[in-house]
Amino acid sequence: MHLFRTHNYRVFPDRSAGESPTIRGISWTPLPEALNSKDTMKQFLSDRVVKAARSVYSVLMERDSNLIRDRKHHLKTYRQCCSGKELVDWLMKQNECLASRSQAVGMWQVLLDEGILVHVFSQGDKGTSWYIIWKGSVNVITHGKGLVTTLHEGEDFGQLALLNDAPRAATIILREDNCHFLRVDKHDFIRILKDVEANTVRLEEHGKSVLVLERSEGEETGGAANNSKYTVMSGTPEKILEHLLDTVKLDSNGNDAIDPCVSDFLLTHKLFMPSSQLCRALQHHYNSKLFEGSDQEKANYVLTTKQKVVKLIGQWVALYGLLLKEDSIAMDSLERLKKEVAVDYRLTSMLKDQFRDRRRTKILENGYQSLSRNQQFDWFSNCEEPVGRLQPIRAQDKVLYEIYRPDYRPLTLMLPVSASVQEVMSATVQPGGDHVLVKMNSSGERAQLKLDASAVFTAMGLNERLFVCSSSQVDQLTPLKEQQGPEQGTLDVLEQMGSKDIASELTNYDWELFTAMHEVELVYYIFGRHKFHGAITANLERFVRRFNEVQYWVVTELCLCEDLMKRAVLLKKFIKIAAVLKEQKNLNSFFAVMFGLSNSAVHRLYKTWERIPSKIKRIYCAYERLMDPSRNHRAYRLAVAKLSPPYIPFMPLLLKDMTFINEGNPNYVDKLVNFEKVRMIAKTVKIVRGCRSQPYVPSSPQRGLADRMFLEGPSNRISTCSEYSLPLRSPSNIRHYIQNLKVIDNQRKLTQLSRTIEC
């Protein structure tokens, strides 16, 4: 063990001159080979020790007064202190009777035990060692909380700062004299952790665990032991936030990638820490102060803490964007904090540099926007609406509700997208009756909606309609004729459109739907929108509904095509559309088309499939293997792993993954937030962010891989009409067609149509 090696000590020559005889730090005793814990330093009388200390101090000041001076240790200044190593060296030179260095160490140890020498261990210090209490007890104190726990013999402290190179998270104060500790250097500590099986670190306050860390596998690089990474496994929300703030790096520019753990926390914080609780905690950390040390040290601590809080809030705003403006509690807190930040140029300059770097990156990627060096500080100065034609649905937006009476007369209303059933009922019928709001699909299945249900409009499926009636009239309701879907297909329109043109417009529209959706909507959708005040999932539900729409569009068109030859040509066209969609990395619509082709109503059309060339069938079979659900959709996951952004993922599978994570893992473990589950949820959510990390460029009209596979030249194109003479081939007409698909979603009716065209 290394004793008195790199630590600083303060000398009090006269105990009565000190403010208090209480020892304000930690001390340790050299451990001989045969340690007898009963032999203590108390066999010396206290007054004799004080007199000896005065004599030593007098000699020290007379001969080598420069040993006691202001010193810098790990970028922190210690006033009027001396090095333990220098004290031992000095004593060895003064007394030739000392038999060994351990004897000199023991003499200084007496002064430590009596409180004449004090070793200070404070919150914010750089961590260099891990300590185990051999004898005695200590108090653990943190800024703003005071005493959080007491540690006794056999317990340890100091490991948290060593795990991720973070500052000391607490101040250690001795509770009694003659405390003995074992000290382990950081290098040895890391080596011990590598050699033992248990790599879990627990932090306790008031006798209860508040934070659990675990070493991450595969985080070491270059074989260096000190590169081990410890991640949060569980903890209280406040302690997790405190730990993440400690790990925020300030020596990097604002354009650095956000720490994964921080983004995991921010994307999912509403699961365990509502905005009100998070804002209070951030404000508390922002206003925290240091009560010990010099004025310069206190000022540095306050500035560093504020910079970390401001940087974390900047990451919060960057992740949520304009969606955060819909959170009134968060906005009130940000506005209050904005006034405080705006008057401190050090904070505003840091944020402006951070925002400017992000904006510069966007300009380089997208080739538009402008930079302003004198732009006034604002949290949302770097946030912008999507540039596509389709804008996101916001909670305050109003949409057109079409509600039918029992006599099938429609009633149209403009209501907020997040309107509840109670609000819809209040706008349609007089209070006091037994009216109910019913949702009915094309097959006649009815579902009576609860009064507290919200966002009814966006949660409706294909061809579903809303009816308002009395309770006795519910069973008499039947589907509207328009709910049954089209009676004739659009073969004449599809014949005039090229497969690649259709696929391109499908991808363009899907990309707009995909980018209008915020990734946090996945969290709301899986855990239940009603659990998050003011949250909506309208954009995600619109995107999911689009998948079902494309799927049933394929089935509808094939089942409504009565001519066998034309149906075979149409089937081949849909396979080519799937090929182009895959080439364009639109996996959502690719799987929608493939699910439509594998629908039982289409799969049973044997005469139609017989007319498909064998080469096209082989291509279709290869695509079918991507749909294989075995081994957790391994074929699909391997294919996606090879893609680079931008691409549109298979959204139903992402939602399925998140559902399994949610249902298979508890939200809390031993009354602590199960942050491992949070991390798994966030990892899936981040797939969406990764897919959109690069700007989407619409496909060019050049021939691609799908064209080469199908070998379609101008002479044998599917379309029987001229490519340039038909107005339906214009992008605007194709786009209008793609955005207004008419489908039959009643599987029973589709099966009947299939049997009609092929017995």
mmCIF file of C-alpha atoms in Angstrom, residues 385-393 505 508-509 511-513 515-516 542 698 730-736 739:
data_model
loop_
_atom_site.group_PDB
_atom_site.id
_atom_site.type_symbol
_atom_site.label_atom_id
_atom_site.label_comp_id
_atom_site.label_asym_id
_atom_site.label_seq_id
_atom_site.Cartn_x
_atom_site.Cartn_y
_atom_site.Cartn_z
ATOM 1 C CA GLU A 385 -39.738 22.041 -38.837
ATOM 2 C CA PRO A 386 -39.270 19.238 -41.393
ATOM 3 C CA VAL A 387 -38.857 20.649 -44.895
ATOM 4 C CA GLY A 388 -41.198 18.125 -46.544
ATOM 5 C CA ARG A 389 -44.704 18.835 -47.779
ATOM 6 C CA LEU A 390 -46.233 16.884 -44.927
ATOM 7 C CA GLN A 391 -46.040 18.638 -41.565
ATOM 8 C CA PRO A 392 -46.141 16.796 -38.213
ATOM 9 C CA ILE A 393 -49.428 16.631 -36.360
ATOM 10 C CA GLU A 505 -43.774 8.053 -55.103
ATOM 11 C CA ASN A 508 -41.323 9.842 -51.230
ATOM 12 C CA TYR A 509 -44.623 9.803 -49.358
ATOM 13 C CA TRP A 511 -40.341 9.340 -46.126
ATOM 14 C CA GLU A 512 -42.518 12.360 -45.383
ATOM 15 C CA LEU A 513 -44.668 10.298 -43.028
ATOM 16 C CA THR A 515 -39.796 12.132 -40.824
ATOM 17 C CA ALA A 516 -42.970 13.744 -39.470
ATOM 18 C CA ARG A 542 -50.557 7.535 -39.282
ATOM 19 C CA PRO A 698 -35.303 11.122 -54.213
ATOM 20 C CA SER A 730 -46.929 12.829 -64.440
ATOM 21 C CA PRO A 731 -45.433 12.795 -60.905
ATOM 22 C CA SER A 732 -48.274 14.903 -59.509
ATOM 23 C CA ASN A 733 -50.935 12.466 -60.759
ATOM 24 C CA ILE A 734 -49.013 9.453 -59.499
ATOM 25 C CA ARG A 735 -48.525 11.143 -56.148
ATOM 26 C CA HIS A 736 -52.244 11.931 -55.918
ATOM 27 C CA GLN A 739 -51.836 9.218 -51.362
#
